[in-house]
Structures are given as C-alpha cells and as structure tokens.
mmCIF file of C-alpha atoms and ligand atoms in Angstrom:
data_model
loop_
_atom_site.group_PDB
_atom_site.id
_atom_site.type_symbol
_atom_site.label_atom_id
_atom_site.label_comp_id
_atom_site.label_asym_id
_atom_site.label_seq_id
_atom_site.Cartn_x
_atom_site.Cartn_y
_atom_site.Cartn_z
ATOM 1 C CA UNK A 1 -6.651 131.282 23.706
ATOM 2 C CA UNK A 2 -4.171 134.322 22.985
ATOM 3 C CA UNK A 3 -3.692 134.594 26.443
ATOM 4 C CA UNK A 4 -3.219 131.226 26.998
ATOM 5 C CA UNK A 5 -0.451 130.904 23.904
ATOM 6 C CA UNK A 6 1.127 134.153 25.719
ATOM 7 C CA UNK A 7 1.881 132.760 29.092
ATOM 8 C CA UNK A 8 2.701 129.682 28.038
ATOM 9 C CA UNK A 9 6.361 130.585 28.775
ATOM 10 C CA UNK A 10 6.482 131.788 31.931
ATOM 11 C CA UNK A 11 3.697 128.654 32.914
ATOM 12 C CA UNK A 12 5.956 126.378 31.847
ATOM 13 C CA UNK A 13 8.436 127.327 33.234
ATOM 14 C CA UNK A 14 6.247 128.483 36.883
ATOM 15 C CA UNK A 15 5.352 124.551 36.535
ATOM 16 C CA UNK A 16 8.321 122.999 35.983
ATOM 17 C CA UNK A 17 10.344 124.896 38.659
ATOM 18 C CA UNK A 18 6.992 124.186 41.303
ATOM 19 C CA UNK A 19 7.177 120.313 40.476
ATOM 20 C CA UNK A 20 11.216 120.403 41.411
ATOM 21 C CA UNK A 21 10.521 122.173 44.364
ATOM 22 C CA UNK A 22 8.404 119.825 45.802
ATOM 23 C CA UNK A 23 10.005 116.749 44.257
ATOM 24 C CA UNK A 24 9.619 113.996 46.929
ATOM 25 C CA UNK A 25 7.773 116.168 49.360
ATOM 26 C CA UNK A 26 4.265 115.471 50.417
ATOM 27 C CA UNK A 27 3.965 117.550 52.739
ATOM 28 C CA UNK A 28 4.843 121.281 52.924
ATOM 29 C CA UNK A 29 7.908 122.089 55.237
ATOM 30 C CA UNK A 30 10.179 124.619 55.470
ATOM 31 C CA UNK A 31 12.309 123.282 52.846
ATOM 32 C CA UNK A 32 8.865 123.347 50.527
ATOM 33 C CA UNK A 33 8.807 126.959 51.569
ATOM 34 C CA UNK A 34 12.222 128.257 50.972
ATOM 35 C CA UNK A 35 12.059 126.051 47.404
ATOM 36 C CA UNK A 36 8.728 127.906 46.504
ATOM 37 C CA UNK A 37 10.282 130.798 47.618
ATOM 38 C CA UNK A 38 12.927 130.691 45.404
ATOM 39 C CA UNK A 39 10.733 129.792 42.412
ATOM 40 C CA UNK A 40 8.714 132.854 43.372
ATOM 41 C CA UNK A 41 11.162 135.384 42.818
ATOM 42 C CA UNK A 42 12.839 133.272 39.892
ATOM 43 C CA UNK A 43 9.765 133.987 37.929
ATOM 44 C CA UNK A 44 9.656 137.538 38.206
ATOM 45 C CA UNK A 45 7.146 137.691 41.305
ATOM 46 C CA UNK A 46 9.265 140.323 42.840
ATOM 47 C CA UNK A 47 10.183 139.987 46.454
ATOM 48 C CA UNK A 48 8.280 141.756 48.248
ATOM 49 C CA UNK A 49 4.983 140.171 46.658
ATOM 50 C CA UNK A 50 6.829 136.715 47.057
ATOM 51 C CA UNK A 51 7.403 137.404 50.786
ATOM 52 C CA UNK A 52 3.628 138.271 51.084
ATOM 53 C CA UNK A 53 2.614 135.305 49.199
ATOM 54 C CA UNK A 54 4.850 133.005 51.765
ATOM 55 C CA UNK A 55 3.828 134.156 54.774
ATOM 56 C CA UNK A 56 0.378 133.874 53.734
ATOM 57 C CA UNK A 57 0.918 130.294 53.070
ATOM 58 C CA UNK A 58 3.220 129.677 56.580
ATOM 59 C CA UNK A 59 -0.071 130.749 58.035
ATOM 60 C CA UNK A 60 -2.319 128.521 57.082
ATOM 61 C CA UNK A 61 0.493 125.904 57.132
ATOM 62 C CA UNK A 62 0.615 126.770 61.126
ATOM 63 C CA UNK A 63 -3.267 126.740 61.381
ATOM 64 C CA UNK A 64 -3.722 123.628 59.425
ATOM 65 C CA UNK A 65 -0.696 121.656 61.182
ATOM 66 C CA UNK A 66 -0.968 119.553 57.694
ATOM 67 C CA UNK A 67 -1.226 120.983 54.223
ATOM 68 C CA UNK A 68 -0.289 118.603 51.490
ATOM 69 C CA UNK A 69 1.977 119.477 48.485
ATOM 70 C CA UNK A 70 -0.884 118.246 46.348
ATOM 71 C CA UNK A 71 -2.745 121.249 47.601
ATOM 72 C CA UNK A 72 -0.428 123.970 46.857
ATOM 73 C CA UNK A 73 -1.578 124.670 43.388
ATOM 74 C CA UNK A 74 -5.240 125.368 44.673
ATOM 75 C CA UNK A 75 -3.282 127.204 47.390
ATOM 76 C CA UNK A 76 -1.501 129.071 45.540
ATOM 77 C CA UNK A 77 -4.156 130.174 42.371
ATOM 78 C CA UNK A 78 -6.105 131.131 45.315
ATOM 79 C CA UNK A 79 -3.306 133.897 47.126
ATOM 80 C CA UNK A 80 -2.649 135.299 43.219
ATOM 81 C CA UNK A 81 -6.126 135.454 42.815
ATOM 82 C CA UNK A 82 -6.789 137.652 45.758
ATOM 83 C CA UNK A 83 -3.516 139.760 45.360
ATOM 84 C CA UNK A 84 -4.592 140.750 41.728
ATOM 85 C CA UNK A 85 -8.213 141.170 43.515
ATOM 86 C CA UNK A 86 -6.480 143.962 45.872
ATOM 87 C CA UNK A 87 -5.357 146.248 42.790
ATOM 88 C CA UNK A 88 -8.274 145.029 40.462
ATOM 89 C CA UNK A 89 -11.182 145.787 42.002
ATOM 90 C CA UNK A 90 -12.784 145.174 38.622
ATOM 91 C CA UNK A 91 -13.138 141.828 37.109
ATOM 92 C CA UNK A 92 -12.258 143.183 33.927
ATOM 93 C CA UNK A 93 -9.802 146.267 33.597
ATOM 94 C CA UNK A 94 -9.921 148.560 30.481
ATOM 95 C CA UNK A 95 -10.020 152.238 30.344
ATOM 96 C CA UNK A 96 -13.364 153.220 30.102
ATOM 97 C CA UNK A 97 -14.106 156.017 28.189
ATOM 98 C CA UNK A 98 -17.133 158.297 29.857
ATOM 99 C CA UNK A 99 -19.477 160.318 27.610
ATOM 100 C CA UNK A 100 -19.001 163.201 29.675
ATOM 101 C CA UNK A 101 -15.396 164.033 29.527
ATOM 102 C CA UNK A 102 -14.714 164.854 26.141
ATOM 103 C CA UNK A 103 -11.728 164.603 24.490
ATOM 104 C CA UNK A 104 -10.612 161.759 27.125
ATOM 105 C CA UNK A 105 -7.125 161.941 27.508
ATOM 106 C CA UNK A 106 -4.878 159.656 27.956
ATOM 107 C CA UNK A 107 -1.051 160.335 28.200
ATOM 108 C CA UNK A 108 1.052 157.538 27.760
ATOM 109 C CA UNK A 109 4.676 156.744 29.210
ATOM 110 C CA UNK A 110 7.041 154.259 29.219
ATOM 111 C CA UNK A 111 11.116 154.042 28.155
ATOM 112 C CA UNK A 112 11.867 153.254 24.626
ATOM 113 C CA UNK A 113 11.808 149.869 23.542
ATOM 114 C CA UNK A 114 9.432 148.313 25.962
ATOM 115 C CA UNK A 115 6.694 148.836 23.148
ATOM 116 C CA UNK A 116 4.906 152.300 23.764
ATOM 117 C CA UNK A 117 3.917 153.054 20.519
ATOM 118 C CA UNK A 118 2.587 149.431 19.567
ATOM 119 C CA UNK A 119 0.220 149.816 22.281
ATOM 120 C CA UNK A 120 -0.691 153.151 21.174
ATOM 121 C CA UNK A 121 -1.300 151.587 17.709
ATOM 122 C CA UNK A 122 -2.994 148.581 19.235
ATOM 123 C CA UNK A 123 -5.515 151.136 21.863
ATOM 124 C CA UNK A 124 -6.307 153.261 18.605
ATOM 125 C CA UNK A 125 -7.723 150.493 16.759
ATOM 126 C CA UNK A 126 -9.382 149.074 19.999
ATOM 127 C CA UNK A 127 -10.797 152.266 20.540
ATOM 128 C CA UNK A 128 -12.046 153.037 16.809
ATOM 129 C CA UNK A 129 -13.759 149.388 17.140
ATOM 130 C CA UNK A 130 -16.070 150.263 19.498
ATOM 131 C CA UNK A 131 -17.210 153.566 17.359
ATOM 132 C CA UNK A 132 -14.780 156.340 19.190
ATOM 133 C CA UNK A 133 -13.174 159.011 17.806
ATOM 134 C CA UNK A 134 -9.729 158.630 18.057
ATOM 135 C CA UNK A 135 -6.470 161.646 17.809
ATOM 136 C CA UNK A 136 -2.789 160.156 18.253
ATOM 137 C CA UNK A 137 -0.337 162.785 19.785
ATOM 138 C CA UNK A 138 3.197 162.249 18.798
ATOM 139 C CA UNK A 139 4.619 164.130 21.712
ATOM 140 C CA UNK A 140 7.670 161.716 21.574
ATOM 141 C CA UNK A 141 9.644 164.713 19.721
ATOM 142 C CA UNK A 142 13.172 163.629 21.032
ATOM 143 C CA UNK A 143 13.506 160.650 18.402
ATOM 144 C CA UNK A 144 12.201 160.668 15.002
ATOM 145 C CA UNK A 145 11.691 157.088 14.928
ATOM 146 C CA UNK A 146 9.160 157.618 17.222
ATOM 147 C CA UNK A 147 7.613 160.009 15.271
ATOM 148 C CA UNK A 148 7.872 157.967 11.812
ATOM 149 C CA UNK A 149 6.160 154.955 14.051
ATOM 150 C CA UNK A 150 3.312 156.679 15.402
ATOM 151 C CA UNK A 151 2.581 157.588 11.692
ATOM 152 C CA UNK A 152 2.956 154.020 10.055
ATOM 153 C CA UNK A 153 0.465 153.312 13.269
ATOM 154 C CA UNK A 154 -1.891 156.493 12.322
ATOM 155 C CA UNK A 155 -1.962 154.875 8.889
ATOM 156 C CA UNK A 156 -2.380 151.833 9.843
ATOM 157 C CA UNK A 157 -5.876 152.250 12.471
ATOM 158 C CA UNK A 158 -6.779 154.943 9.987
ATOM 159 C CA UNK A 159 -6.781 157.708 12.872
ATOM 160 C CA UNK A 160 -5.795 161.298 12.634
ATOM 161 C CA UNK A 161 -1.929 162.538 13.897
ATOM 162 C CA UNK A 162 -0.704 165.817 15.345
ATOM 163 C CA UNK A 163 2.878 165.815 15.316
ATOM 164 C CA UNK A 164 5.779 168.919 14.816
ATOM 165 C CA UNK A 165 8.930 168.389 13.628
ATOM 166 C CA UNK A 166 11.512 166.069 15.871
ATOM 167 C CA UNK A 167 13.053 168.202 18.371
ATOM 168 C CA UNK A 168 9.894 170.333 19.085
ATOM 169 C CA UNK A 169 8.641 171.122 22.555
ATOM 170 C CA UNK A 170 6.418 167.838 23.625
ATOM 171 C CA UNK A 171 3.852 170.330 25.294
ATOM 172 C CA UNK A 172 3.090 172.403 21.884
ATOM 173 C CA UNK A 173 2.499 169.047 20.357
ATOM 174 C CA UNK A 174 0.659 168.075 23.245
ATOM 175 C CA UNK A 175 -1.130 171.619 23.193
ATOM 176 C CA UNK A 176 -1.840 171.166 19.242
ATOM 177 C CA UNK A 177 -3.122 167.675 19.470
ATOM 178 C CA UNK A 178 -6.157 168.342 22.552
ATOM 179 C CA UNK A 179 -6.815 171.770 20.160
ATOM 180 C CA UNK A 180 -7.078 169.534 17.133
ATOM 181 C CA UNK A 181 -9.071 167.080 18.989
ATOM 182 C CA UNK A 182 -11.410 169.487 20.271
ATOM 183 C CA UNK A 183 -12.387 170.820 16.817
ATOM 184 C CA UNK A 184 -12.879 167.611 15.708
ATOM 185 C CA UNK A 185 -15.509 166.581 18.462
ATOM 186 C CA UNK A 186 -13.155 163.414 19.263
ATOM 187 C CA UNK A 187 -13.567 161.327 22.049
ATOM 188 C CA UNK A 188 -10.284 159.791 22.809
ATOM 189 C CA UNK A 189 -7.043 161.487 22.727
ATOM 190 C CA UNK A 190 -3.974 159.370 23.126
ATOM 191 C CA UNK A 191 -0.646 161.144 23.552
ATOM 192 C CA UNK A 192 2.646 159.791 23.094
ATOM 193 C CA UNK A 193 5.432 160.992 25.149
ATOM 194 C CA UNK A 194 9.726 161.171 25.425
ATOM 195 C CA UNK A 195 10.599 157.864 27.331
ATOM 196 C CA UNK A 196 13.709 159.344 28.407
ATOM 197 C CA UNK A 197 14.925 157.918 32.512
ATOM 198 C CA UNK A 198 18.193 160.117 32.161
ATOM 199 C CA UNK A 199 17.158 161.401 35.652
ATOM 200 C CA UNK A 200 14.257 161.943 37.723
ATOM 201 C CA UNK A 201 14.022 165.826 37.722
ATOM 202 C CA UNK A 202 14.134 166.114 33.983
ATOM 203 C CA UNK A 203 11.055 163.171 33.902
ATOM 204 C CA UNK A 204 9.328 164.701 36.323
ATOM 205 C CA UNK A 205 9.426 168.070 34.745
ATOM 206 C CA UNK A 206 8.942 167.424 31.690
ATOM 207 C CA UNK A 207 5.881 165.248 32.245
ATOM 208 C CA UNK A 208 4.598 167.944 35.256
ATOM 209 C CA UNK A 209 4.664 170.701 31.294
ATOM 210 C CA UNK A 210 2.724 168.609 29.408
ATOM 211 C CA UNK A 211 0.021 168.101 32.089
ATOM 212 C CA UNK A 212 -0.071 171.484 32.520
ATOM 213 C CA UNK A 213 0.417 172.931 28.597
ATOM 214 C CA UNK A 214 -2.581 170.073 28.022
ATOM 215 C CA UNK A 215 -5.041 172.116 30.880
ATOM 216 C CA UNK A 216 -4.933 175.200 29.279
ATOM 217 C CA UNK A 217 -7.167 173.412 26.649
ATOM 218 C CA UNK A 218 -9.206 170.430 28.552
ATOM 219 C CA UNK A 219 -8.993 170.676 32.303
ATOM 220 C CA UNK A 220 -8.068 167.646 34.626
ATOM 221 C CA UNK A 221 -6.313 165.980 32.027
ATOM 222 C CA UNK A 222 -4.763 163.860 31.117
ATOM 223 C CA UNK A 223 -7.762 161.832 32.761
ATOM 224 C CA UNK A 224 -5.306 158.739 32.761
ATOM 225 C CA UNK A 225 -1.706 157.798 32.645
ATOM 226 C CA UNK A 226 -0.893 154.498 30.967
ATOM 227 C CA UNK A 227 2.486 153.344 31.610
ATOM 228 C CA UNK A 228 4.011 150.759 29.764
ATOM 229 C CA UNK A 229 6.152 148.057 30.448
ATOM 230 C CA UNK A 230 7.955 145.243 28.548
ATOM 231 C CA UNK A 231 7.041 142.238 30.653
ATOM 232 C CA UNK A 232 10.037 139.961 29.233
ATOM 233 C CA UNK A 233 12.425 142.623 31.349
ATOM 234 C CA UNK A 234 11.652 141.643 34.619
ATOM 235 C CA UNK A 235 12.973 143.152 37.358
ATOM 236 C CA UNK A 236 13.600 146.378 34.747
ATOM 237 C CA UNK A 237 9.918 146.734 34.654
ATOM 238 C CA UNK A 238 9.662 147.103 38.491
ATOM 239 C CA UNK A 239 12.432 149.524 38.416
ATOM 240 C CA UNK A 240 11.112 151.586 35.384
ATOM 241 C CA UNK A 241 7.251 151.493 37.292
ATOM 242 C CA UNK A 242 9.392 152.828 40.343
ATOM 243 C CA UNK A 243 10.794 156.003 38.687
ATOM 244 C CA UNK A 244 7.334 156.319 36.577
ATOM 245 C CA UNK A 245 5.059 156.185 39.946
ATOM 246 C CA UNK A 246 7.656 158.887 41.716
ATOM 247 C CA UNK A 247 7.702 161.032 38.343
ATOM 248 C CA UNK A 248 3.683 161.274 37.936
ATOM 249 C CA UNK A 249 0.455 159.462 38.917
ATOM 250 C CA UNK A 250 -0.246 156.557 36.932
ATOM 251 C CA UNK A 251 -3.450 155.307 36.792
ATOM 252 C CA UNK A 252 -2.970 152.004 34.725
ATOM 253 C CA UNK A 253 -0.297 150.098 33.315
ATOM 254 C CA UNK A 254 0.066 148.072 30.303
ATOM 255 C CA UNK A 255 2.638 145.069 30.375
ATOM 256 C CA UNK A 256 3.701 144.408 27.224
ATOM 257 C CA UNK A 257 5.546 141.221 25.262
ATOM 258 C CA UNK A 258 3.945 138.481 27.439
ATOM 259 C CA UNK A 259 4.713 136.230 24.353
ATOM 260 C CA UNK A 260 8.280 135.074 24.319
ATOM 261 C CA UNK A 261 8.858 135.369 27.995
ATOM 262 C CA UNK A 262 9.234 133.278 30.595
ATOM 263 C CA UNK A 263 8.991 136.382 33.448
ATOM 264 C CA UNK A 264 4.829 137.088 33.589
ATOM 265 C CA UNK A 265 5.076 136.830 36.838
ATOM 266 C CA UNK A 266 5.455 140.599 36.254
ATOM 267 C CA UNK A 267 1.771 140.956 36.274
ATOM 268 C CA UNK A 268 1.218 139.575 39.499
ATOM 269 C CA UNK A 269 4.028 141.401 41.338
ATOM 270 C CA UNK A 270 4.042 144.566 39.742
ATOM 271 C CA UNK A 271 0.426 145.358 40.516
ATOM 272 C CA UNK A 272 0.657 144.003 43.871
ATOM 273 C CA UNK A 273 3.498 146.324 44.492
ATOM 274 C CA UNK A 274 1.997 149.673 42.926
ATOM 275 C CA UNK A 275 -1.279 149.173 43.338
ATOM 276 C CA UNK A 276 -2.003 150.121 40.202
ATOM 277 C CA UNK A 277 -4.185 147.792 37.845
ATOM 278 C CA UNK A 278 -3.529 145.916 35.002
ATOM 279 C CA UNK A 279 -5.457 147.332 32.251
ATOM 280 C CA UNK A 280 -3.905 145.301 29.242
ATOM 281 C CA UNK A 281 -1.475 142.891 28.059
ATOM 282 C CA UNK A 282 0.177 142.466 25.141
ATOM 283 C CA UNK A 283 0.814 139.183 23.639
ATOM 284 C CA UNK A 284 2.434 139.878 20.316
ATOM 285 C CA UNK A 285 3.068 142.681 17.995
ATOM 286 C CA UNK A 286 0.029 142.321 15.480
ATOM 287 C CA UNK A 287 -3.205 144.882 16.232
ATOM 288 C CA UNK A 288 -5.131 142.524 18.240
ATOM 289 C CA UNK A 289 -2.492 141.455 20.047
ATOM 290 C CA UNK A 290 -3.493 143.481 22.763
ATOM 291 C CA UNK A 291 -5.787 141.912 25.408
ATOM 292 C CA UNK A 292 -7.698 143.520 27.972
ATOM 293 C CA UNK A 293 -6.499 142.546 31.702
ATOM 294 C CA UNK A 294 -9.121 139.868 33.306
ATOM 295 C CA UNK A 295 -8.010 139.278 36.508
ATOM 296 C CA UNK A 296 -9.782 135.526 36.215
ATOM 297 C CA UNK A 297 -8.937 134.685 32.847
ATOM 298 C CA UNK A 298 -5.450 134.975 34.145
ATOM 299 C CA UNK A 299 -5.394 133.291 36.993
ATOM 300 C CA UNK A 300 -7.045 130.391 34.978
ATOM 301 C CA UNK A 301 -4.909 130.550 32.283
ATOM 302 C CA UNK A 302 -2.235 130.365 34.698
ATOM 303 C CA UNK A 303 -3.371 127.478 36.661
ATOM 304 C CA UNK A 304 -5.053 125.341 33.673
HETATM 305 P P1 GDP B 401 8.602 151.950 21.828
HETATM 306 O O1 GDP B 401 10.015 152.351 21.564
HETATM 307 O O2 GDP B 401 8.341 151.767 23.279
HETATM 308 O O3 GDP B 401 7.596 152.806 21.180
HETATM 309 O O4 GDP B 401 8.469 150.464 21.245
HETATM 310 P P2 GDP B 401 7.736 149.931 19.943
HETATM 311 O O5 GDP B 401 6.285 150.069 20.063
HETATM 312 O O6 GDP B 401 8.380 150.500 18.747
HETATM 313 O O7 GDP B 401 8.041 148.368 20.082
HETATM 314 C C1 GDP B 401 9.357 147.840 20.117
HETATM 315 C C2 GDP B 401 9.322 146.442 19.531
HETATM 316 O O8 GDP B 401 8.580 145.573 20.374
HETATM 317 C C3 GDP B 401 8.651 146.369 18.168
HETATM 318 O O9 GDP B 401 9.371 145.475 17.362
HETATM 319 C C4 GDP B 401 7.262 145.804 18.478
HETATM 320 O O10 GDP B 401 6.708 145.090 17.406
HETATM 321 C C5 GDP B 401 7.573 144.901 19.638
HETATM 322 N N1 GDP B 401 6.397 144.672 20.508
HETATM 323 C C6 GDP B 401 5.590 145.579 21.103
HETATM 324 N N2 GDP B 401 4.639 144.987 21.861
HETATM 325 C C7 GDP B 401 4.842 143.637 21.745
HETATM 326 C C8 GDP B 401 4.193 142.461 22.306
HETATM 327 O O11 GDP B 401 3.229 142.520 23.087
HETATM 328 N N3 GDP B 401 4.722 141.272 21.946
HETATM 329 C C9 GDP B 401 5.806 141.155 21.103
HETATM 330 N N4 GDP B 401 6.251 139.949 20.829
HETATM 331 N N5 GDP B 401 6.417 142.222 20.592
HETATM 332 C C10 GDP B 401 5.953 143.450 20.891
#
C-alpha cells in the first residue's frame, strides 16, 4: 500500500501520457511507437532502456502482423517485468546479512541531498528489527550537517556512532568505526561517506582510502556499496550512478523520494542500465518509509 501511495505520481502520470499516445489508435503503428517512445523517455525510462523496450515491442509487432493497442499494457508490464528480472535475479532484493562475515560492512555513497543519511537512519532501524547489531560510521567529515544528522539518526534507531570532529580524515573515522564495531561483536556496520562529485579523481581516491584504511581491520570490505539516489531527479540520478559505477563497484542501489515524483521510471531504467539491483526504495522520510525492492510488487503496483 506504501508502495502503491509512492508511485502513484509517476503512474499517473505513465497512464495518462500512454492513453494520449494511443488516443484513436487501435492498432499499434509506427506513430503508436514513436508516441510510446516519447512517453518512455518522458517518464524517466532513460533512452537507452526505452530503445530496448521499443524494439522489443517492433518485434513482436512484425511477428504478430496485428497487435492491438488494447494489448500494450499486458505488453508492456510484461518487457518491465523481464528487464527488472535481468538485474534482479531475486524476487525480493535486500542486503542480506551472512552469519559468517562479521562486522558486515556496508559503505554507503551518494551526493548530498539525494537522502543518504535518511536511508542510513531508515537501514539502522531495519536492521536492529530483525535482532542485528548495528554501528553507524559518520565518515561524511566534510560537512557537519552531516555529522549532526547521522547523530539525530543514531538517537533516533537507538544505535551506537563513531564520528571525529568535521574536517577529519573519512578513513580514521572509517578505521575507528570497523575497530569499534569489532569490540562490540556487531554485525552490521554502516558507513557514511563525503558525497562530494567535484571530480572523478578526487571520488575515486578518496573512496579507493577508505576501502583500503577499512581492510587493515576486516578484510574484503566493505562487503557492499549502497549508492543512493533521489529518484524525483531523473536524468541526475543516471548521471550521478554513472560517475558512482566508474568511481567504485557498487553492489546495490537505493532510489530514494519515490513519493512526490512523477519520474519512477528511474527504477526501471537505472537498473536496466547498470545492472545493478534495486535493493530499496524510499517512499517518504519517516523510518519505515523505506521499502525493500520486489521486483513483482512493482511491476503490479505499476500496472494495477
Ligand atoms: P543527504 O544529504 O543525502 O544525507 O540527505 P538527507 O538524508 O539529509 O535527506 C535530504 C532530505 O530528503 C531530507 O529532508 C529527508 O527527509 C528527505 N528524504 C530522504 N528520503 C526521502 C524519501 O524517500 N521521501 C521523501 N519524501 N523525502 C525523503
């Protein structure tokens, strides 16, 4: 039902755009094509994922000689459903958190603004409700909002903090929080870092020093890389997950402020384009508001 209420937007207006694009049409043409086309990328598919998604239709339009308009919402719920399937091989993505690597670590990028610490806030609790011991990592030392956030957050889940002073290096802080969280037999660590894009080098660096400040006390971590993404930015998001995917290996992503948006298509195209999955949404800026990614519960929230 949350999910539902949070793409409401961008189903509305998917729906509205689809019914004018095949206004007086029954059967679809090229002019159905280049109209869906254009509703595609108008909802934040992305273009390359659009382009996939058309061709896939012209196919089946040239093997079928006659496909109805009336069709193209089963059509179409059925391509989204098998892009998401590519990336998702899981019906439901969520980071799983294995007995046997302990602390799991989980580094967490994104630019400022598009909600990184909310999710952090939002995981924590997630995390403590299923019984797991939880240390936050305010690696974020460049701003001291962040750092004041990730505390009203701490306070808020009830989890332990290792920060340093703004302006500190973000690999002691990452350093002090696996140390801390080692001692204190956690299970989860969940490390906030600088969202800073000023260039690539400087990312990449600075993200390639925490990795490798944060193996000198568990090795192979961090174990994943959540990056986070406002979905109501559109084609920002695919630009940010761009730089992100050439500055280190994600291994999920989180799309954020699916409330209040009319540009979810983000979800399909973004994970279609980066292959990476989905692991959560967020629909709104209260502690639950953060909903695992179910590839089906999407697609039928979508298409309801
Ligand atoms: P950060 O700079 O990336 O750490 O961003 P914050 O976590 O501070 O979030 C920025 C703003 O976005 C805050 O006002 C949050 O409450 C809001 N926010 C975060 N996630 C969501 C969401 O899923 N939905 C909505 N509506 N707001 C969100």
């Amino acid at each position: 039902e949350t999910l539902d209420k949070g793409l409401e937007k961008t189903k509305t207006s998917f729906f509205s755009k689809l019914g004018k694009a095949v206004a007086g049409k029954s059967k679809v043409d090229d002019d159905v094509l280049d109209n869906l086309e254009e509703v595609l990328v108008s909802s934040d598919v992305g273009v390359d994922t659009t382009l996939k998604i058309i061709e896939r239709i012209e196919a089946r339009v040239a093997r079928d000689k006659y496909v109805g308009t009336d069709e193209l919402n089963t059509i179409l719920r059925a391509e989204i459903a098998g892009l998401l399937s590519e990336t998702n091989d899981k019906d439901v993505s969520e980071i799983q958190i294995p007995k046997d690597k302990k602390p799991y670590v989980i580094m967490v990028v994104g630019v400022n603004g598009v909600g990184k610490t909310t999710t952090i806030g939002k995981l924590a609790h997630r995390f403590k409700s299923q019984g797991l011991k939880v240390v936050l990592g305010a690696a974020d030392t460049f701003r001291a909002a962040a750092i004041d956030q990730l505390q009203v957050w701490a306070d808020r889940v009830d989890v332990p903090i290792v920060k340093q002073q703004m302006g500190s290096d973000p690999a002691s802080v990452a350093f002090d929080t696996l140390s801390s969280a080692v001692t204190q037999d956690a299970d989860v660590v969940i490390i906030d870092t600088a969202g800073r894009l000023h260039n690539k080098v400087n990312l990449m660096n600075e993200l390639t020093k925490v990795k490798r400040v944060m193996q000198k006390v568990v090795e192979d971590t961090p174990h994943e890389v959540l990056l986070v993404l406002d979905g109501s930015t559109g084609q920002n998001a695919f630009e940010q997950a761009k730089q992100f995917t050439k500055a280190t290996e994600v291994t999920a992503l989180a799309i954020t402020k699916l409330d209040g948006t009319a540009k979810g298509g983000v979800v399909i195209g973004i994970s279609d384009q980066f292959k990476i999955p989905v692991k959560y949404i967020g629909v709104g800026e209260g502690i639950e508001d953060l909903q695992v990614f179910n590839k089906h519960e999407f697609v039928d929230s979508f298409f309801k």
